[in-house]
Short mmCIF file of C-alpha atoms in Angstrom, two decimals:
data_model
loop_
_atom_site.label_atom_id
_atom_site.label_comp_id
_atom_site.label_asym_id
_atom_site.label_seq_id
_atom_site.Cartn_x
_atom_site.Cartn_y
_atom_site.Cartn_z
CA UNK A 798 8.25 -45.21 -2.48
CA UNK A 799 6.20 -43.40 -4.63
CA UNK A 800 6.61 -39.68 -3.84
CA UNK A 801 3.55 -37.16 -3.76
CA UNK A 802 3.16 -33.44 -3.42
CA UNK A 803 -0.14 -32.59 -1.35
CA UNK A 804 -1.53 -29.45 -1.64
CA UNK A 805 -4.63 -27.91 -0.21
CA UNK A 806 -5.77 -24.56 0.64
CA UNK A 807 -7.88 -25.11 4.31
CA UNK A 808 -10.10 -22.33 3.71
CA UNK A 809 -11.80 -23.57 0.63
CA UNK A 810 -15.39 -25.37 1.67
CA UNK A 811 -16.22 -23.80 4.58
CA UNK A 812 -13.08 -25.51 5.93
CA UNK A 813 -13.98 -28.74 5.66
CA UNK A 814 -10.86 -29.85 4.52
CA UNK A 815 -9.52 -29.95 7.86
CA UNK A 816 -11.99 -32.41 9.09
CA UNK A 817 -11.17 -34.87 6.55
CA UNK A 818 -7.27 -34.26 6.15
CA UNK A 819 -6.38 -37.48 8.42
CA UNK A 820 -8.77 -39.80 6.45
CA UNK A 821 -7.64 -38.43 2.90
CA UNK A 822 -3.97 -38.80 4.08
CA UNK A 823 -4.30 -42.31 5.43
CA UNK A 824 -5.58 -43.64 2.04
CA UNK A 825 -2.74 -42.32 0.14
CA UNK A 826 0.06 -43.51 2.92
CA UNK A 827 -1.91 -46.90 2.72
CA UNK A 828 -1.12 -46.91 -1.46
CA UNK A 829 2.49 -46.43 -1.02
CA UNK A 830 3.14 -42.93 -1.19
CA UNK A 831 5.62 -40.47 1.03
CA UNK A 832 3.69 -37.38 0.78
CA UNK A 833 5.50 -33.99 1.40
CA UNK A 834 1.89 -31.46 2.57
CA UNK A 835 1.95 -27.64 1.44
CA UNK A 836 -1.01 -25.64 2.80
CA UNK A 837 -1.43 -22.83 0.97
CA UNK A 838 -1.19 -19.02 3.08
CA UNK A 839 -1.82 -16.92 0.34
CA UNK A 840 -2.54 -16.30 -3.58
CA UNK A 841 0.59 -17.66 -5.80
CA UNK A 842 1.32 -20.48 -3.29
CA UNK A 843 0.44 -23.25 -5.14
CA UNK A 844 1.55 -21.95 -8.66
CA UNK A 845 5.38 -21.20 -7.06
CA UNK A 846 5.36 -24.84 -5.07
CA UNK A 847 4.60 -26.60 -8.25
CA UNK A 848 6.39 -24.82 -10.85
CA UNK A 849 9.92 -25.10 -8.73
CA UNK A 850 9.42 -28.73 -7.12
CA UNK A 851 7.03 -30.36 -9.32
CA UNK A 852 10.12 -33.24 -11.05
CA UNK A 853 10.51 -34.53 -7.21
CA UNK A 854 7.14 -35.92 -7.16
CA UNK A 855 5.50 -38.91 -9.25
CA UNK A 856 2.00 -37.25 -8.78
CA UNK A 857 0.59 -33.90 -7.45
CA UNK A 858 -2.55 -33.49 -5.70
CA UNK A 859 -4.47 -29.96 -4.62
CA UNK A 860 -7.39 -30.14 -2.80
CA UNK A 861 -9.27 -26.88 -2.96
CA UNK A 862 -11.80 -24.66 -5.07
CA UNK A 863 -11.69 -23.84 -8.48
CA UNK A 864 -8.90 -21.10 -8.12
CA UNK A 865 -6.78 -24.01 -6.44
CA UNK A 866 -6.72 -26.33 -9.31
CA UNK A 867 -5.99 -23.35 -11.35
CA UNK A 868 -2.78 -22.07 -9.76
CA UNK A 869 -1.88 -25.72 -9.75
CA UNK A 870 -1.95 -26.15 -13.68
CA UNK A 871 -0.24 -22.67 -13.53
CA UNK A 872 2.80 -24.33 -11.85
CA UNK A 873 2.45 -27.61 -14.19
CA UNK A 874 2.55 -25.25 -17.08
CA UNK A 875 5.74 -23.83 -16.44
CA UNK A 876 7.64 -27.56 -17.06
CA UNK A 877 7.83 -29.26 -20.17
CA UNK A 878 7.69 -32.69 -18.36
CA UNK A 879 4.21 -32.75 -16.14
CA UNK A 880 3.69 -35.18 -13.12
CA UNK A 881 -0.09 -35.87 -13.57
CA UNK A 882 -2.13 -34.15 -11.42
CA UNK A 883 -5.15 -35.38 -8.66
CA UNK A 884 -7.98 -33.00 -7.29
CA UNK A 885 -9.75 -32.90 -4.58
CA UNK A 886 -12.63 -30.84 -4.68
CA UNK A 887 -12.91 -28.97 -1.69
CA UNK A 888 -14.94 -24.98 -3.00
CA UNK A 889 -17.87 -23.67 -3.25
CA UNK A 890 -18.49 -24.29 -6.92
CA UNK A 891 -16.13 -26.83 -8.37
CA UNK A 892 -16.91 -26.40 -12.26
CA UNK A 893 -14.11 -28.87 -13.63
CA UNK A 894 -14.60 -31.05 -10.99
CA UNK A 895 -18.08 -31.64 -12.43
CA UNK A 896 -16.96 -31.82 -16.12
CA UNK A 897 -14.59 -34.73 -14.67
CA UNK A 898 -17.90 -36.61 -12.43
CA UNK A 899 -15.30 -36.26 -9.80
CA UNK A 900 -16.90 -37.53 -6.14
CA UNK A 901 -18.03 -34.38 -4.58
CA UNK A 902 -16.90 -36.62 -0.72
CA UNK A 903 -13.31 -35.67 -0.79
CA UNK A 904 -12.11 -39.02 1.00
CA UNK A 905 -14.26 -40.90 -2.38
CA UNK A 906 -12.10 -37.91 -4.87
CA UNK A 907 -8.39 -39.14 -2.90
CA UNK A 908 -9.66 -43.01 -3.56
CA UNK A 909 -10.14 -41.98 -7.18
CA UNK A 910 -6.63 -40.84 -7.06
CA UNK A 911 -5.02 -43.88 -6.00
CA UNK A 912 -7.13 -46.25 -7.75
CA UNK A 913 -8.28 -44.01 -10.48
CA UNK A 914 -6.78 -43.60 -14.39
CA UNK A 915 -5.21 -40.63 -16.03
CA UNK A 916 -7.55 -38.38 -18.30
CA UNK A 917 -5.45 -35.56 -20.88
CA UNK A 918 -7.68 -32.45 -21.12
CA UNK A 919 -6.75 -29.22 -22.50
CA UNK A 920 -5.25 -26.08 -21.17
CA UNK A 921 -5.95 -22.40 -21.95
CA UNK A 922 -3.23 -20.07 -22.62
CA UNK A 923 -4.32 -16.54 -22.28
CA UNK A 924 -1.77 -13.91 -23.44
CA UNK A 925 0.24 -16.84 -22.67
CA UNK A 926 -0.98 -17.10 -18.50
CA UNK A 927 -2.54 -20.37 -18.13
CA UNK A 928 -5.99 -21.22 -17.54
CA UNK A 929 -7.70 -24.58 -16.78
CA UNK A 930 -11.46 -24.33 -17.79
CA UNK A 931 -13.00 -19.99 -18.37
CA UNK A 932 -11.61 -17.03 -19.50
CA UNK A 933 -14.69 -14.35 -19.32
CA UNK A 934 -15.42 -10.98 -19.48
CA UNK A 935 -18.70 -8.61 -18.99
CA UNK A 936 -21.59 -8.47 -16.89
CA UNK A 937 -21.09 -10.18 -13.42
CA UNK A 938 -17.47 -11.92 -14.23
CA UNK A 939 -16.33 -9.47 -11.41
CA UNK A 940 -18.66 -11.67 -9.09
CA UNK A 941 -16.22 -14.42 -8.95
CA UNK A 942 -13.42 -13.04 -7.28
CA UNK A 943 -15.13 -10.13 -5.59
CA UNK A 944 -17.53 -12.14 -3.26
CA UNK A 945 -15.85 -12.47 0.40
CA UNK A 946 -14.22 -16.15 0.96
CA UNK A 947 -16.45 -16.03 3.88
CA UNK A 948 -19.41 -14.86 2.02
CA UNK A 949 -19.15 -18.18 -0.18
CA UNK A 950 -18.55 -20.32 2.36
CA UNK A 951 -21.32 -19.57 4.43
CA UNK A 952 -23.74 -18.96 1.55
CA UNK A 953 -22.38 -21.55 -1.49
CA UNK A 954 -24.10 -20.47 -4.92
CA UNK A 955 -26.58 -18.01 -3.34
CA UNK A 956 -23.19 -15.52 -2.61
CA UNK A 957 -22.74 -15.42 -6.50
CA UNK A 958 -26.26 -14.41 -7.12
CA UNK A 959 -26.11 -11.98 -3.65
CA UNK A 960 -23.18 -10.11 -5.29
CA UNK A 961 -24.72 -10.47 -9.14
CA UNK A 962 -27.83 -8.70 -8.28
CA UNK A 963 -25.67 -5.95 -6.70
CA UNK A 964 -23.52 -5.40 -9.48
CA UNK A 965 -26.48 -5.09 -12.28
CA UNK A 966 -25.98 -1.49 -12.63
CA UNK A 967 -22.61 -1.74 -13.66
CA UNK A 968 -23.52 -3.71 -17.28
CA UNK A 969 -21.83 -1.72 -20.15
CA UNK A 970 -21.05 -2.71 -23.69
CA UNK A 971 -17.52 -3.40 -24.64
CA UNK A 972 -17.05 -2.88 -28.85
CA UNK A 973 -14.39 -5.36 -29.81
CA UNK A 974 -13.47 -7.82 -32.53
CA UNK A 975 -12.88 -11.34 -32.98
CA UNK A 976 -10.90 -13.10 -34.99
CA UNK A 977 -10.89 -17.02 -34.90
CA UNK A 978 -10.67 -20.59 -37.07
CA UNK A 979 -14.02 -19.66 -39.08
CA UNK A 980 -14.07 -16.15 -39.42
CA UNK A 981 -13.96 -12.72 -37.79
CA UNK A 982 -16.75 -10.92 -35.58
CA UNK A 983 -17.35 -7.19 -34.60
CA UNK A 984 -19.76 -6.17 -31.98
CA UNK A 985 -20.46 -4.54 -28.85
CA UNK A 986 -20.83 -7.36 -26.24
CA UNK A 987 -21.91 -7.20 -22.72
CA UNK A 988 -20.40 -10.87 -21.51
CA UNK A 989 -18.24 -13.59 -23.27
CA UNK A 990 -17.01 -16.67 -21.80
CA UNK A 991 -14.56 -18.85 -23.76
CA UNK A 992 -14.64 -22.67 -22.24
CA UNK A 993 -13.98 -25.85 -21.71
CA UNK A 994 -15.68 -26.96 -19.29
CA UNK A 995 -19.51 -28.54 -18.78
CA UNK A 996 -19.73 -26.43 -16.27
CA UNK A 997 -19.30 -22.41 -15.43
CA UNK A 998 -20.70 -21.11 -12.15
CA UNK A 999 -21.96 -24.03 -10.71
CA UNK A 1000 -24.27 -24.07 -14.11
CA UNK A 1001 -23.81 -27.32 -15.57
CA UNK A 1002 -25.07 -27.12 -19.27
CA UNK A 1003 -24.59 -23.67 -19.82
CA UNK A 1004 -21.33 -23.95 -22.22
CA UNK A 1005 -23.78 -26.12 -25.14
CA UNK A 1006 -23.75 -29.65 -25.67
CA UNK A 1007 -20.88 -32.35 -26.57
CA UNK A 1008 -18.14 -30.58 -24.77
CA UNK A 1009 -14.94 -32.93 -25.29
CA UNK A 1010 -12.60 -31.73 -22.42
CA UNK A 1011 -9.77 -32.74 -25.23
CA UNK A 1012 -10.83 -31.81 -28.35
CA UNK A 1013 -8.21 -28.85 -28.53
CA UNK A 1014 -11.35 -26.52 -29.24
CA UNK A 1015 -12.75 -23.86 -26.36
CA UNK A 1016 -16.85 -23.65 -26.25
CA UNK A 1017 -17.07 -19.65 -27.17
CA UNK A 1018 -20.43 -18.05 -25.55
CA UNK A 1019 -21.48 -14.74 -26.81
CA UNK A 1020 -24.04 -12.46 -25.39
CA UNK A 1021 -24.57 -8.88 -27.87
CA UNK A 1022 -25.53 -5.68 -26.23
CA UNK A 1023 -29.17 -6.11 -25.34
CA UNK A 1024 -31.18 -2.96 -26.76
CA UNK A 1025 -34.90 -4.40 -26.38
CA UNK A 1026 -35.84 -3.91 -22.84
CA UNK A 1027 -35.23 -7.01 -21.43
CA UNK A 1028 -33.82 -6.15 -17.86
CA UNK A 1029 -30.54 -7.01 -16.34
CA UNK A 1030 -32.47 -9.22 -13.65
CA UNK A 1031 -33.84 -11.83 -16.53
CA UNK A 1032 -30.31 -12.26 -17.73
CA UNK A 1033 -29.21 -12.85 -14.70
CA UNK A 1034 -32.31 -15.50 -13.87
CA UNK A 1035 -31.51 -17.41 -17.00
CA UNK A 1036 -27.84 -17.41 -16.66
CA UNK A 1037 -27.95 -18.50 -13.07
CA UNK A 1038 -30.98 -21.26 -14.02
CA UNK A 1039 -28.59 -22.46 -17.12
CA UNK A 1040 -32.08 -21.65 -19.36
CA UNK A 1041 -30.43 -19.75 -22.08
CA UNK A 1042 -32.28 -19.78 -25.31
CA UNK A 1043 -30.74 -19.34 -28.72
CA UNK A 1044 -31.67 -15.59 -30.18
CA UNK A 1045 -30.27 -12.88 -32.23
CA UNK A 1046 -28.42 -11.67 -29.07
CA UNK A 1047 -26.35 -15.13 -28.49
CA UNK A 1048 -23.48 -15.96 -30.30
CA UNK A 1049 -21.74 -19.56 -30.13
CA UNK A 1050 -18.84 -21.25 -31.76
CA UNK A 1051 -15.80 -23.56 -31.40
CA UNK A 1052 -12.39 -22.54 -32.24
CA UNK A 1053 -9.00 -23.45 -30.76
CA UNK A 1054 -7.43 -19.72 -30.94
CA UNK A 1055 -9.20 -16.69 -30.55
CA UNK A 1056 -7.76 -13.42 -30.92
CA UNK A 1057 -9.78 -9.94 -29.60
CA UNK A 1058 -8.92 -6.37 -29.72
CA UNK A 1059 -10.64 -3.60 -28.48
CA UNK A 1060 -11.26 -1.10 -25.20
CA UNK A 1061 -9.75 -1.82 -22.23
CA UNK A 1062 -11.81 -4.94 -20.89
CA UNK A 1063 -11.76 -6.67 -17.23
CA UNK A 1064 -11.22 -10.33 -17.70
CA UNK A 1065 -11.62 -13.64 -14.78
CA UNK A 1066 -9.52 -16.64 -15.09
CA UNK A 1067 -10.90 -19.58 -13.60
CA UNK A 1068 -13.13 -17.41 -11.32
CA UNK A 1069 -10.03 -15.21 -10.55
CA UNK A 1070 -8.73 -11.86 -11.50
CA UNK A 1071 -7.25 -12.08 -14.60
CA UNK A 1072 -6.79 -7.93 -15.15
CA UNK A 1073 -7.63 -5.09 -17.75
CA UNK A 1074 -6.45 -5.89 -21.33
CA UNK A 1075 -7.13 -4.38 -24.88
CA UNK A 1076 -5.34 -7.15 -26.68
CA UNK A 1077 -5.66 -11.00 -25.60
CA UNK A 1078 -4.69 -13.81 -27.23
CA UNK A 1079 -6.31 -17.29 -26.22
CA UNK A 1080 -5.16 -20.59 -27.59
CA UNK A 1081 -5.99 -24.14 -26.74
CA UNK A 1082 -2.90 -26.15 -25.40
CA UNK A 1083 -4.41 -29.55 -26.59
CA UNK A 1084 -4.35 -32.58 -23.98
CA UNK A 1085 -1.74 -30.56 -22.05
CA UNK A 1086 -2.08 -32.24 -18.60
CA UNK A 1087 -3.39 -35.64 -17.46
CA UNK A 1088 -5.70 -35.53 -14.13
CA UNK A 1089 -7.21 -38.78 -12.27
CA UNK A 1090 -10.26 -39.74 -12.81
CA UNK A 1091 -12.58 -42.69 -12.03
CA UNK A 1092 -12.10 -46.05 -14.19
#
């Protein structure tokens, strides 16, 4: 028999997981698979479940949010030889589940699975810590990972903007460089967001247009410190409404390794505490993983 490691985190959704867990595992028992189930208890599960037992399984499924999937490539990354991978998405955002048109039912998303086809797309490496679709710092990055579990599953997207509006008087410039393929760039910025992904905070659109999930090039988003008035609110409005016009104060480009130096700078992974760093180092780990998606 096919052999397949199941993990899901049952507090992602609202919980809905549960109420679909029998259904999701009868379809992959009824395509030949013995399926070994790992809920996950805490932060790091999934990463340290993969990353020691992923060569005993022919595929590996998580079924969660955003921060799910990512401590699931975590885990892939740490083996040369990668089972490919199945997601279920199960949070209250689901980014890269959108850049795939995965089914947002999670019985359809297991059917894809089993009847689906394998997809490579790029991974992030950041200082070398692996990162499936954002690496971002600035205004309101602290949102993701700050906002209560229960907060976003009662609320969905309106939590983000809840916790956004609070944290508007915390926007400060951060003066750093950037070096990368096409040249070199020294500013102060108040938010950056390097991507690959159609998709970043439940904002489909927001990254720019043609995004190839594995091209080997991140979608780099810019925003300058803003010294003409304009108040933290209407940034917020047009990066929650994806509305984001092109100005002096927006900065865009494509490169597959970006270096940046400067003051000490808070940084999300994936929606997820990625910690303070002066120095990082992000490069594009081209077609590094292959995920299921529909035919």
């Amino acid at each position: 028999m096919k052999k397949m490691l199941f993990i899901y985190n049952p507090k992602a959704g609202r919980g809905r997981v549960r109420a679909e867990l029998a259904d999701i595992l009868d379809i992959f028992a009824g395509a030949g698979y013995e399926i070994t189930i790992s809920p996950t208890r805490k932060n790091g599960d999934a990463e340290k479940m993969v990353a020691e037992r992923q060569q005993d399984f022919d595929i590996i499924v998580c079924c969660g949010g955003d921060g799910t999937l990512d401590e699931t490539v975590k885990g892939m990354m740490k083996n040369v030889s990668r089972s490919p991978l199945g997601y279920i998405p199960a949070g209250s955002t689901n980014d890269f589940a959108s850049s795939l048109a995965l089914p947002k039912d999670m019985v359809k998303s297991a059917e894809v699975i089993v009847n689906g086809r394998n997809r490579a797309v790029d991974v992030g490496l950041f200082n070398k810590e692996a990162f499936v679709y954002v690496a971002a710092f600035g205004a309101f990055t602290e949102v993701s990972y700050s906002t209560d579990q229960d907060m976003k599953n009662a609320l969905g997207h309106s939590a983000y903007l809840i916790e956004g509006v609070k944290s508007m008087g915390k926007i400060r410039p951060y003066h750093m460089r950037l070096e990368y393929d096409g040249g070199v760039i020294e500013n102060n910025f108040i938010y950056g967001m390097i991507t690959n992904s159609i998709s970043v905070g439940g904002i489909k659109g927001i990254t720019g247009e043609n995004v190839d999930l594995a091209d080997g090039l991140f979608e780099v988003t810019l925003i300058t410190e803003i010294k003409n008035g304009i108040e933290p609110l209407q940034l917020l409005g047009a990066i929650a409404s994806g509305n984001i016009e092109a100005s002096e104060n927006i900065i865009t480009f494509r490169s597959g390794h970006i270096k940046i130096t400067g003051e000490e700078t808070a940084w999300t992974l994936d929606g997820e505490d990625g910690g303070v760093h002066k120095k990082v180092d992000i490069i594009n780990n081209k077609r590094a993983i292959d995920i299921r998606v529909a035919k």
